[in-house]
Amino acid sequence: MPATAPTAATPDPVLIVGSGPTGLTLACDLARRSVGVRIIDKSPEFPRSSRAKGPNPRSLEVLEDLGVVDRVLAVGSAPLIMRKYRNGLPVADADPFESSHPTPDVPYDRGALIAQWQLEEILRDRLAEYGVHVELGSEAVGLSQGPESVTVALADGRSIEARYVVGCDGGHSAVRKLLGVPFEGKTAEEQSMVCGDVEVDGLDRGIWHQWFDEDGAVMLCPIPGTRTGWWFQAGPERDAAGALVPPSLESFQRLFAKHTGLPGDRLSHATLLSTYRVNERMADRYRVGRVLLAGDAAHVHSVAGGLGMNTGIQDAFNLGWKLARVVEGRSAPGLLDTYEEERLPVASWTLDITAERLRATLEAIRQPGGGLDSAISGDTAGLGLGYHWSSLSTTGSTPRLRAGDRAPDAPCRNAGTGAPTRLFEAFAGPHFTLLGFGPDTAEALRAAEAAYGDAVRAYGVDAGAPHDLTDDAGHARTAYGAEPGTGLLVLVRPDNHVALIAPAPESGAVGDYLDRLGRTA
């Protein structure tokens, strides 16, 4: 028989470059949708740096949807009391969340304190459950786009072809540089810190200790899940010429002794040392053909308010469902333009709010008792961010909600079993969710499920409809602004933002929206 000519390998559907929280969140979201995904990282081993302090309330909602929030809360801890010192003496304790509490529509009133490497371990374990593993030692050094795919050249001579590539490879993103996308902004050289993971003896691990003096500062935050591990941050030393002294164990010990009044040798084993400078930069576009940017590859800003990692996680959650629909052929590639449309303004807002929070913090620490609690505000929870300007948020509002808003949670009961449940449990997964408030929405709910299959799950709220939910305490109606006796339809996107709100008699708006999504140019 004649030899069969070799066939070209089929491109991977999606290649993610970078395995930090942003890349891992996107990989988990795509993998659970059965979208083929590869994730690579140039590092030879997984990092152990504590870096980011943990997910904020909105990111906890994302992690719940991905099925890992219980693991995160078990490994991490609640935010700690912040103890501020002056001249080595404690002057004030602050609990920024003292007056906050969960509500029916907001189940997480505060973030979780967890080292970044611990969060990454949890996300990698989740990804492994789908049979996907991070490919280490794979550095992207070249990129070329064709009409149907992208080829990424690796430093070791290999190449990977994929239909889409997402650069989640940090502020020094190779993907962004290979695309030639500008990263405009500024670096404040005078605003710098030295950082690292250290071990400390003799400090209360239930406290985030913050020594602020007129001539410098030291901050020590205990790393949950470790016995003696702490995250060290300080204003750097300067030499006789005024230059920054590079971070080292010896420098950290001198800074510790100077500001705490305690023996410097209580601090030991300084690792993963770095110098941080305030950078405020943003890519001018998030998509170039079949390549997209997310997380720090698209935006960097002050650490004040803890929004860096969180903005990346939320970028990924916005992008995941859109990329999956395009790869699966449910929507045209034009849907990917809405990722930049929605998330680039959020990045711009984030640069502004973190700069303002940094200013407030630098002003606060000039006075005894001022500390990092000044960086925390209602805005930094991430719960108020919506996409009202988006072309995907065109229809409807109530006195409590409008298209583009984050979809609120609410406790309900399963009408069939009587078991307690929540709206977030209904939302969890890769589908759209259609909520129908009132019995006159039952037909619209049945029609949506029949027409769109597993792409839409319909839940009647006291509506006598498929998967009916009972809203005994009225929390769902209150959160969504559904007036008693009035039929209301609310379509929730897979990233748990409101797509549209329509009165029951205008149920055709649901089909129009979903059909238009399938035709996005």
Coordinates of C-alpha atoms in Angstrom, one line a residue:
M1 CA 0.0 0.0 0.0
P2 CA 1.3 3.5 -0.7
A3 CA 2.5 5.5 2.3
T4 CA 0.0 7.9 3.8
A5 CA 1.2 11.5 3.8
P6 CA 1.5 12.9 7.3
T7 CA -1.2 15.3 8.4
A8 CA -0.6 18.6 10.1
A9 CA -1.2 18.6 13.8
T10 CA -4.4 20.2 14.9
P11 CA -3.8 23.5 16.8
D12 CA -4.7 23.6 20.4
P13 CA -7.8 25.6 21.0
V14 CA -6.3 28.0 23.6
L15 CA -2.7 28.5 24.8
I16 CA -2.3 30.5 28.0
V17 CA 1.2 32.0 28.7
G18 CA 1.7 32.6 32.4
S19 CA 0.5 30.5 35.3
G20 CA -0.2 33.1 38.0
P21 CA -3.7 33.6 39.4
T22 CA -4.9 35.2 36.2
G23 CA -3.7 32.4 33.9
L24 CA -4.9 29.7 36.3
T25 CA -8.3 31.2 36.7
L26 CA -8.8 31.4 32.9
A27 CA -7.5 27.9 32.4
C28 CA -9.9 26.5 35.1
D29 CA -12.8 28.4 33.5
L30 CA -12.0 27.1 30.0
A31 CA -11.3 23.5 31.2
R32 CA -14.6 23.2 33.0
R33 CA -16.3 24.1 29.7
S34 CA -14.4 21.3 28.0
V35 CA -12.4 23.7 25.9
G36 CA -8.9 22.4 25.1
V37 CA -6.4 24.5 26.9
R38 CA -2.6 24.5 27.5
I39 CA -0.9 26.7 30.0
I40 CA 2.8 27.3 30.0
D41 CA 5.2 29.3 32.2
K42 CA 8.9 30.2 31.8
S43 CA 9.8 29.4 35.4
P44 CA 11.6 26.1 36.0
E45 CA 9.6 25.6 39.2
F46 CA 6.5 27.0 40.9
P47 CA 7.1 30.2 42.9
R48 CA 6.7 30.3 46.6
S49 CA 6.4 34.1 47.1
S50 CA 3.6 35.4 49.2
R51 CA 3.2 38.6 47.2
A52 CA -0.5 39.4 46.9
K53 CA -2.4 39.3 50.1
G54 CA -5.4 37.5 48.8
P55 CA -8.8 37.6 47.0
N56 CA -11.2 40.5 47.7
P57 CA -15.0 39.8 48.0
R58 CA -15.7 39.9 44.3
S59 CA -12.8 37.5 43.6
L60 CA -14.1 35.1 46.3
E61 CA -17.4 35.0 44.3
V62 CA -15.4 34.1 41.2
L63 CA -13.6 31.4 43.1
E64 CA -16.9 30.0 44.4
D65 CA -18.2 29.7 40.9
L66 CA -15.0 27.8 40.0
G67 CA -15.6 25.5 42.9
V68 CA -12.6 26.3 45.1
V69 CA -13.7 29.0 47.5
D70 CA -14.0 26.5 50.4
R71 CA -10.4 25.4 49.9
V72 CA -9.2 29.0 49.8
L73 CA -11.1 29.9 53.0
A74 CA -9.8 26.8 54.8
V75 CA -6.1 27.5 53.9
G76 CA -6.3 31.2 54.4
S77 CA -7.6 33.4 57.2
A78 CA -9.9 36.4 57.7
P79 CA -8.2 39.8 57.4
L80 CA -6.2 40.5 60.5
I81 CA -6.3 43.4 62.9
M82 CA -3.7 45.9 62.0
R83 CA -1.5 47.1 64.8
K84 CA 0.3 50.4 64.2
Y85 CA 3.5 51.4 66.1
R86 CA 5.4 54.6 66.5
N87 CA 9.0 54.7 67.8
G88 CA 8.7 51.0 68.5
L89 CA 5.5 51.4 70.7
P90 CA 2.0 50.3 69.8
V91 CA -0.3 53.3 69.3
A92 CA -3.5 51.9 67.6
D93 CA -5.3 48.8 66.4
A94 CA -7.6 48.9 63.5
D95 CA -10.0 46.4 62.1
P96 CA -11.1 47.8 58.7
F97 CA -14.0 45.3 58.6
E98 CA -15.3 45.8 62.2
S99 CA -18.7 47.2 61.1
S100 CA -19.2 45.0 58.0
H101 CA -21.1 41.7 57.8
P102 CA -22.4 39.3 55.2
T103 CA -25.8 40.1 53.8
P104 CA -28.2 38.0 51.7
D105 CA -27.0 39.6 48.5
V106 CA -23.3 39.8 49.4
P107 CA -22.1 36.6 51.0
Y108 CA -18.5 37.8 51.3
D109 CA -18.2 41.1 53.2
R110 CA -14.3 40.9 53.3
G111 CA -11.5 39.2 51.5
A112 CA -9.4 36.3 52.5
L113 CA -5.7 36.5 53.6
I114 CA -3.8 33.9 51.8
A115 CA -0.3 33.8 50.2
Q116 CA -0.3 34.0 46.5
W117 CA 1.6 30.7 46.2
Q118 CA -1.1 29.0 48.3
L119 CA -3.9 30.3 46.0
E120 CA -1.9 29.2 43.0
E121 CA -1.6 25.7 44.4
I122 CA -5.3 25.5 45.0
L123 CA -6.0 26.6 41.4
R124 CA -3.5 24.2 40.0
D125 CA -5.1 21.3 41.9
R126 CA -8.4 22.3 40.5
L127 CA -7.0 22.5 37.0
A128 CA -5.5 19.1 37.4
E129 CA -8.9 17.7 38.1
Y130 CA -9.7 18.5 34.5
G131 CA -6.5 16.8 33.4
V132 CA -4.6 20.0 32.6
H133 CA -1.2 20.7 34.1
V134 CA 1.1 23.7 33.9
E135 CA 4.1 23.2 31.6
L136 CA 7.1 24.7 33.3
G137 CA 10.3 25.8 31.7
S138 CA 8.4 27.0 28.6
E139 CA 9.5 30.5 27.7
A140 CA 7.7 32.3 24.9
V141 CA 10.2 34.2 22.7
G142 CA 8.4 34.5 19.3
L143 CA 4.9 34.9 18.1
S144 CA 3.4 34.8 14.6
Q145 CA -0.3 35.0 13.6
G146 CA -1.9 33.3 10.6
P147 CA -5.5 33.4 9.5
E148 CA -6.6 30.5 11.6
S149 CA -4.0 30.1 14.4
V150 CA -1.1 31.6 16.3
T151 CA 2.3 30.0 16.6
V152 CA 4.3 30.7 19.8
A153 CA 8.1 29.9 19.6
L154 CA 9.7 28.7 22.8
A155 CA 13.3 29.4 24.0
D156 CA 14.1 25.7 23.8
G157 CA 13.4 25.5 20.1
R158 CA 9.9 24.0 20.3
S159 CA 6.8 25.8 19.1
I160 CA 3.1 25.6 20.0
E161 CA 0.3 26.3 17.6
A162 CA -3.1 27.4 19.0
R163 CA -6.2 29.0 17.7
Y164 CA -6.0 31.7 20.4
V165 CA -3.3 32.8 22.8
V166 CA -3.8 34.7 26.0
G167 CA -0.8 36.5 27.6
C168 CA -1.1 36.3 31.4
D169 CA 2.6 36.7 31.9
G170 CA 2.8 39.7 34.2
G171 CA 4.0 43.3 34.0
H172 CA 7.1 42.4 31.9
S173 CA 4.9 40.3 29.5
A174 CA 6.7 38.8 26.7
V175 CA 3.5 38.3 24.8
R176 CA 2.6 42.0 25.0
K177 CA 6.1 43.0 23.9
L178 CA 6.0 40.5 21.0
L179 CA 2.7 42.1 19.9
G180 CA 4.2 45.5 20.0
V181 CA 1.4 46.8 22.3
P182 CA 2.4 50.0 24.1
F183 CA 2.4 50.0 27.9
E184 CA 2.1 53.7 28.6
G185 CA 2.3 55.2 32.1
K186 CA 4.9 56.1 34.7
T187 CA 7.2 54.6 37.3
A188 CA 7.6 56.5 40.6
E189 CA 11.2 55.7 41.5
E190 CA 11.0 57.5 44.8
Q191 CA 8.1 55.3 45.9
S192 CA 9.7 52.0 46.6
M193 CA 9.7 49.1 49.0
V194 CA 11.9 46.1 49.7
C195 CA 10.0 42.9 50.2
G196 CA 10.5 39.2 50.9
D197 CA 9.4 36.2 52.8
V198 CA 11.0 35.9 56.2
E199 CA 10.8 34.0 59.5
V200 CA 10.3 35.9 62.7
D201 CA 10.2 34.7 66.3
G202 CA 8.3 36.3 69.1
L203 CA 5.6 38.2 67.3
D204 CA 1.8 37.7 67.7
R205 CA 0.7 35.9 64.5
G206 CA -2.9 37.1 64.9
I207 CA -1.8 40.7 64.1
W208 CA -0.6 42.5 61.0
H209 CA 2.2 44.6 62.5
Q210 CA 3.0 48.0 61.0
W211 CA 5.8 50.2 62.3
F212 CA 5.6 53.7 60.7
D213 CA 8.2 56.3 61.7
E214 CA 9.1 59.6 60.2
D215 CA 12.2 58.1 58.6
G216 CA 10.9 54.8 57.4
A217 CA 8.6 51.8 58.0
V218 CA 8.5 48.1 58.4
M219 CA 5.4 45.9 57.9
L220 CA 5.1 42.2 58.8
C221 CA 2.1 40.2 57.9
P222 CA 1.9 36.5 59.0
I223 CA 1.5 34.0 56.2
P224 CA -1.5 31.7 56.9
G225 CA -0.7 28.0 57.0
T226 CA 2.9 28.5 58.1
R227 CA 4.4 28.3 61.5
T228 CA 6.9 31.1 61.4
G229 CA 6.5 32.6 57.9
W230 CA 5.9 36.3 57.4
W231 CA 5.7 38.7 54.5
F232 CA 8.1 41.5 55.0
Q233 CA 7.8 45.0 53.5
A234 CA 9.8 48.1 54.4
G235 CA 11.1 51.4 53.1
P236 CA 14.5 50.6 51.8
E237 CA 17.8 51.6 53.3
R238 CA 20.0 54.0 51.4
D239 CA 23.8 54.1 51.2
A240 CA 26.0 57.2 51.8
A241 CA 25.4 58.3 48.2
G242 CA 21.6 58.1 48.6
A243 CA 21.2 55.0 46.4
L244 CA 18.9 52.2 47.4
V245 CA 20.5 49.3 49.3
P246 CA 19.5 46.0 47.6
P247 CA 17.3 43.7 49.7
S248 CA 19.1 41.2 51.8
L249 CA 18.7 39.4 55.1
E250 CA 21.3 41.7 56.8
S251 CA 19.4 44.8 55.5
F252 CA 16.1 43.4 56.6
Q253 CA 17.5 42.7 60.1
R254 CA 18.9 46.3 60.4
L255 CA 15.5 47.8 59.3
F256 CA 13.7 45.5 61.7
A257 CA 15.9 46.4 64.7
K258 CA 15.7 50.1 63.8
H259 CA 11.9 50.4 63.7
T260 CA 10.8 47.8 66.1
G261 CA 13.3 48.2 68.8
L262 CA 13.7 44.4 68.9
P263 CA 16.8 42.4 68.3
G264 CA 17.5 42.1 64.5
D265 CA 18.3 38.4 64.8
R266 CA 14.7 37.6 65.6
L267 CA 14.2 37.9 61.8
S268 CA 15.8 35.1 59.8
H269 CA 15.7 33.1 56.5
A270 CA 14.9 36.0 54.1
T271 CA 14.0 34.6 50.7
L272 CA 12.4 35.7 47.5
L273 CA 13.7 39.2 47.9
S274 CA 12.6 42.0 45.6
T275 CA 12.4 45.8 45.3
Y276 CA 9.0 47.1 44.4
R277 CA 8.5 50.5 42.7
V278 CA 5.1 52.0 42.1
N279 CA 4.2 51.5 38.4
E280 CA 1.1 52.8 36.8
R281 CA 0.8 51.5 33.3
M282 CA -1.9 50.2 31.0
A283 CA -1.9 48.6 27.6
D284 CA -3.9 50.6 25.0
R285 CA -5.6 47.5 23.7
Y286 CA -6.3 44.0 25.0
R287 CA -6.7 42.1 21.7
V288 CA -4.6 41.9 18.6
G289 CA -6.2 39.4 16.2
R290 CA -6.1 36.0 17.9
V291 CA -3.9 37.1 20.9
L292 CA -5.3 38.7 24.0
L293 CA -3.8 40.2 27.2
A294 CA -5.0 39.8 30.8
G295 CA -3.9 40.7 34.3
D296 CA -0.6 42.5 34.9
A297 CA 0.3 41.9 31.2
A298 CA -2.5 44.5 30.5
H299 CA -2.2 46.8 33.5
V300 CA -0.1 47.5 36.6
H301 CA -0.7 49.9 39.4
S302 CA 0.0 50.7 43.0
V303 CA -0.5 47.9 45.5
A304 CA -2.7 50.2 47.7
G305 CA -6.1 48.5 48.0
G306 CA -4.9 45.1 46.9
L307 CA -6.4 45.2 43.5
G308 CA -3.6 43.9 41.3
M309 CA -4.2 40.1 41.5
N310 CA -8.0 40.7 41.9
T311 CA -8.3 42.7 38.7
G312 CA -6.5 39.9 36.9
I313 CA -8.8 37.2 38.3
Q314 CA -11.8 39.3 37.2
D315 CA -10.3 39.9 33.8
A316 CA -10.0 36.1 33.3
F317 CA -13.6 35.5 34.5
N318 CA -14.9 38.1 32.0
L319 CA -12.8 36.6 29.1
G320 CA -13.4 32.9 29.8
W321 CA -17.0 32.5 28.7
K322 CA -16.5 34.7 25.7
L323 CA -13.4 32.8 24.5
A324 CA -15.2 29.5 25.0
R325 CA -18.2 30.5 22.9
V326 CA -15.9 31.6 20.1
V327 CA -13.8 28.5 20.2
E328 CA -17.0 26.3 20.3
G329 CA -18.5 28.2 17.3
R330 CA -21.4 29.5 19.4
S331 CA -20.4 33.1 18.7
A332 CA -18.4 34.9 16.1
P333 CA -14.9 36.2 17.0
G334 CA -16.3 39.7 17.3
L335 CA -17.5 38.7 20.8
L336 CA -13.9 38.9 21.9
D337 CA -13.9 42.7 21.3
T338 CA -16.3 43.1 24.2
Y339 CA -13.6 41.8 26.5
E340 CA -11.5 45.0 25.9
E341 CA -14.7 47.1 25.7
E342 CA -15.6 46.0 29.3
R343 CA -12.3 45.5 31.0
L344 CA -10.1 48.3 29.7
P345 CA -12.3 51.0 31.4
V346 CA -12.1 48.9 34.6
A347 CA -8.3 49.0 34.4
S348 CA -8.3 52.7 33.9
W349 CA -10.6 53.1 37.0
T350 CA -8.3 50.7 38.9
L351 CA -5.2 52.9 38.2
D352 CA -7.2 55.9 39.5
I353 CA -8.5 54.3 42.6
T354 CA -5.2 52.7 43.6
A355 CA -3.4 56.0 43.1
E356 CA -5.9 57.8 45.3
R357 CA -5.7 55.0 48.0
L358 CA -1.9 55.3 47.9
R359 CA -2.1 59.1 48.4
A360 CA -4.5 58.6 51.3
T361 CA -2.2 56.0 52.9
L362 CA 0.9 58.1 52.6
E363 CA -0.9 61.0 54.2
A364 CA -2.3 58.8 57.0
I365 CA 1.1 57.3 58.0
R366 CA 2.5 60.7 58.7
Q367 CA 0.6 60.8 61.9
P368 CA 0.8 58.2 64.8
G369 CA -1.9 55.6 64.3
G370 CA -2.0 55.8 60.6
G371 CA -1.6 52.6 58.6
L372 CA -2.5 50.4 55.7
D373 CA -6.2 50.4 56.7
S374 CA -6.3 53.7 54.9
A375 CA -5.9 51.8 51.6
I376 CA -9.1 49.9 52.1
S377 CA -12.5 51.4 51.0
G378 CA -15.8 50.1 49.7
D379 CA -14.5 50.5 46.2
T380 CA -11.6 48.0 46.8
A381 CA -14.1 45.1 47.4
G382 CA -14.8 45.0 43.7
L383 CA -18.6 44.5 44.2
G384 CA -19.7 47.7 42.6
L385 CA -18.0 47.2 39.3
G386 CA -20.3 46.8 36.4
Y387 CA -20.4 47.1 32.6
H388 CA -23.2 49.6 32.1
W389 CA -21.4 51.1 29.0
S390 CA -21.1 47.7 27.3
S391 CA -22.8 46.7 24.1
L392 CA -23.7 43.5 26.0
S393 CA -25.6 45.6 28.6
T394 CA -28.3 47.2 26.5
T395 CA -31.7 46.4 28.0
G396 CA -33.6 47.1 31.2
S397 CA -33.4 48.2 34.8
T398 CA -35.3 48.0 38.1
P399 CA -35.1 50.4 41.1
R400 CA -32.3 48.1 42.5
L401 CA -30.5 46.8 39.4
R402 CA -29.6 47.5 35.8
A403 CA -28.1 45.6 32.9
G404 CA -24.3 45.3 33.4
D405 CA -24.5 45.1 37.2
R406 CA -23.0 42.3 39.2
A407 CA -25.9 39.8 39.8
P408 CA -26.7 39.6 43.6
D409 CA -26.9 36.5 45.6
A410 CA -29.9 35.5 47.7
P411 CA -30.9 32.6 49.9
C412 CA -33.9 30.5 48.6
R413 CA -35.3 27.0 48.8
N414 CA -35.6 24.3 46.2
A415 CA -39.4 24.2 45.6
G416 CA -39.3 20.4 44.9
T417 CA -37.2 19.3 47.9
G418 CA -37.4 22.1 50.3
A419 CA -33.6 22.1 50.6
P420 CA -31.9 25.5 51.1
T421 CA -30.0 26.9 48.2
R422 CA -28.7 30.2 46.9
L423 CA -28.8 32.1 43.6
F424 CA -25.0 31.7 43.3
E425 CA -25.5 28.0 43.3
A426 CA -27.9 28.4 40.4
F427 CA -25.4 30.6 38.6
A428 CA -22.3 28.4 39.1
G429 CA -21.1 26.8 35.9
P430 CA -20.6 27.7 32.3
H431 CA -24.2 28.6 31.4
F432 CA -26.4 31.7 31.2
T433 CA -29.1 31.8 33.9
L434 CA -32.6 33.1 33.3
L435 CA -34.5 34.1 36.5
G436 CA -38.3 34.5 36.2
F437 CA -40.0 36.4 39.1
G438 CA -43.7 35.7 39.2
P439 CA -46.0 33.0 37.7
D440 CA -46.5 34.8 34.4
T441 CA -42.8 34.2 33.5
A442 CA -43.2 30.4 33.5
E443 CA -43.8 30.0 29.8
A444 CA -40.8 32.2 28.9
L445 CA -38.6 30.1 31.2
R446 CA -39.7 26.9 29.5
A447 CA -39.3 28.3 26.1
A448 CA -35.7 29.5 26.8
E449 CA -34.6 26.0 28.1
A450 CA -36.2 24.4 25.1
A451 CA -34.6 26.7 22.6
Y452 CA -31.1 27.0 24.0
G453 CA -30.6 23.7 25.8
D454 CA -27.6 23.5 28.1
A455 CA -26.6 27.1 27.3
V456 CA -29.4 28.5 29.5
R457 CA -30.7 27.3 32.8
A458 CA -34.1 28.7 33.8
Y459 CA -35.2 29.2 37.3
G460 CA -38.6 30.4 38.4
V461 CA -38.6 32.4 41.6
D462 CA -42.1 31.7 43.0
A463 CA -43.1 31.1 39.4
G464 CA -44.2 27.5 39.1
A465 CA -41.5 26.9 36.5
P466 CA -38.6 24.5 35.8
H467 CA -36.2 24.3 38.7
D468 CA -38.5 26.6 40.7
L469 CA -37.0 28.4 43.7
T470 CA -39.0 29.6 46.7
D471 CA -38.1 33.1 47.9
D472 CA -39.7 32.8 51.4
A473 CA -38.0 35.8 53.0
G474 CA -38.2 37.9 49.8
H475 CA -34.4 38.4 49.6
A476 CA -34.3 37.6 45.9
R477 CA -37.1 39.9 45.0
T478 CA -35.5 42.7 47.1
A479 CA -32.1 42.3 45.6
Y480 CA -33.4 42.3 42.0
G481 CA -36.0 45.0 42.5
A482 CA -38.9 42.7 41.4
E483 CA -42.1 44.3 42.6
P484 CA -44.8 42.0 44.1
G485 CA -47.4 41.0 41.5
T486 CA -45.1 42.0 38.6
G487 CA -43.5 39.4 36.3
L488 CA -39.8 40.1 35.7
L489 CA -37.2 38.3 33.6
V490 CA -33.5 38.7 34.4
L491 CA -30.8 37.1 32.2
V492 CA -27.5 36.6 34.0
R493 CA -24.3 36.1 32.0
P494 CA -21.9 33.2 32.8
D495 CA -19.6 35.7 34.6
N496 CA -22.5 36.5 36.8
H497 CA -23.3 40.0 35.5
V498 CA -26.8 41.0 34.4
A499 CA -27.2 40.7 30.7
L500 CA -30.8 42.1 30.5
I501 CA -33.9 42.8 32.5
A502 CA -37.3 42.7 30.9
P503 CA -40.9 42.7 32.0
A504 CA -42.7 39.3 31.5
P505 CA -44.7 40.5 28.5
E506 CA -41.4 41.4 26.7
S507 CA -40.0 37.9 27.0
G508 CA -38.9 38.0 23.3
A509 CA -36.0 40.2 24.4
V510 CA -34.3 37.1 25.9
G511 CA -34.3 35.3 22.7
D512 CA -33.3 38.4 20.7
Y513 CA -30.3 38.9 23.1
L514 CA -29.1 35.3 22.9
D515 CA -29.6 35.1 19.1
R516 CA -27.7 38.4 18.7
L517 CA -24.8 37.0 20.8
G518 CA -24.6 34.1 18.4
R519 CA -24.3 36.5 15.5
T520 CA -21.7 38.8 17.0
A521 CA -19.6 39.8 14.0

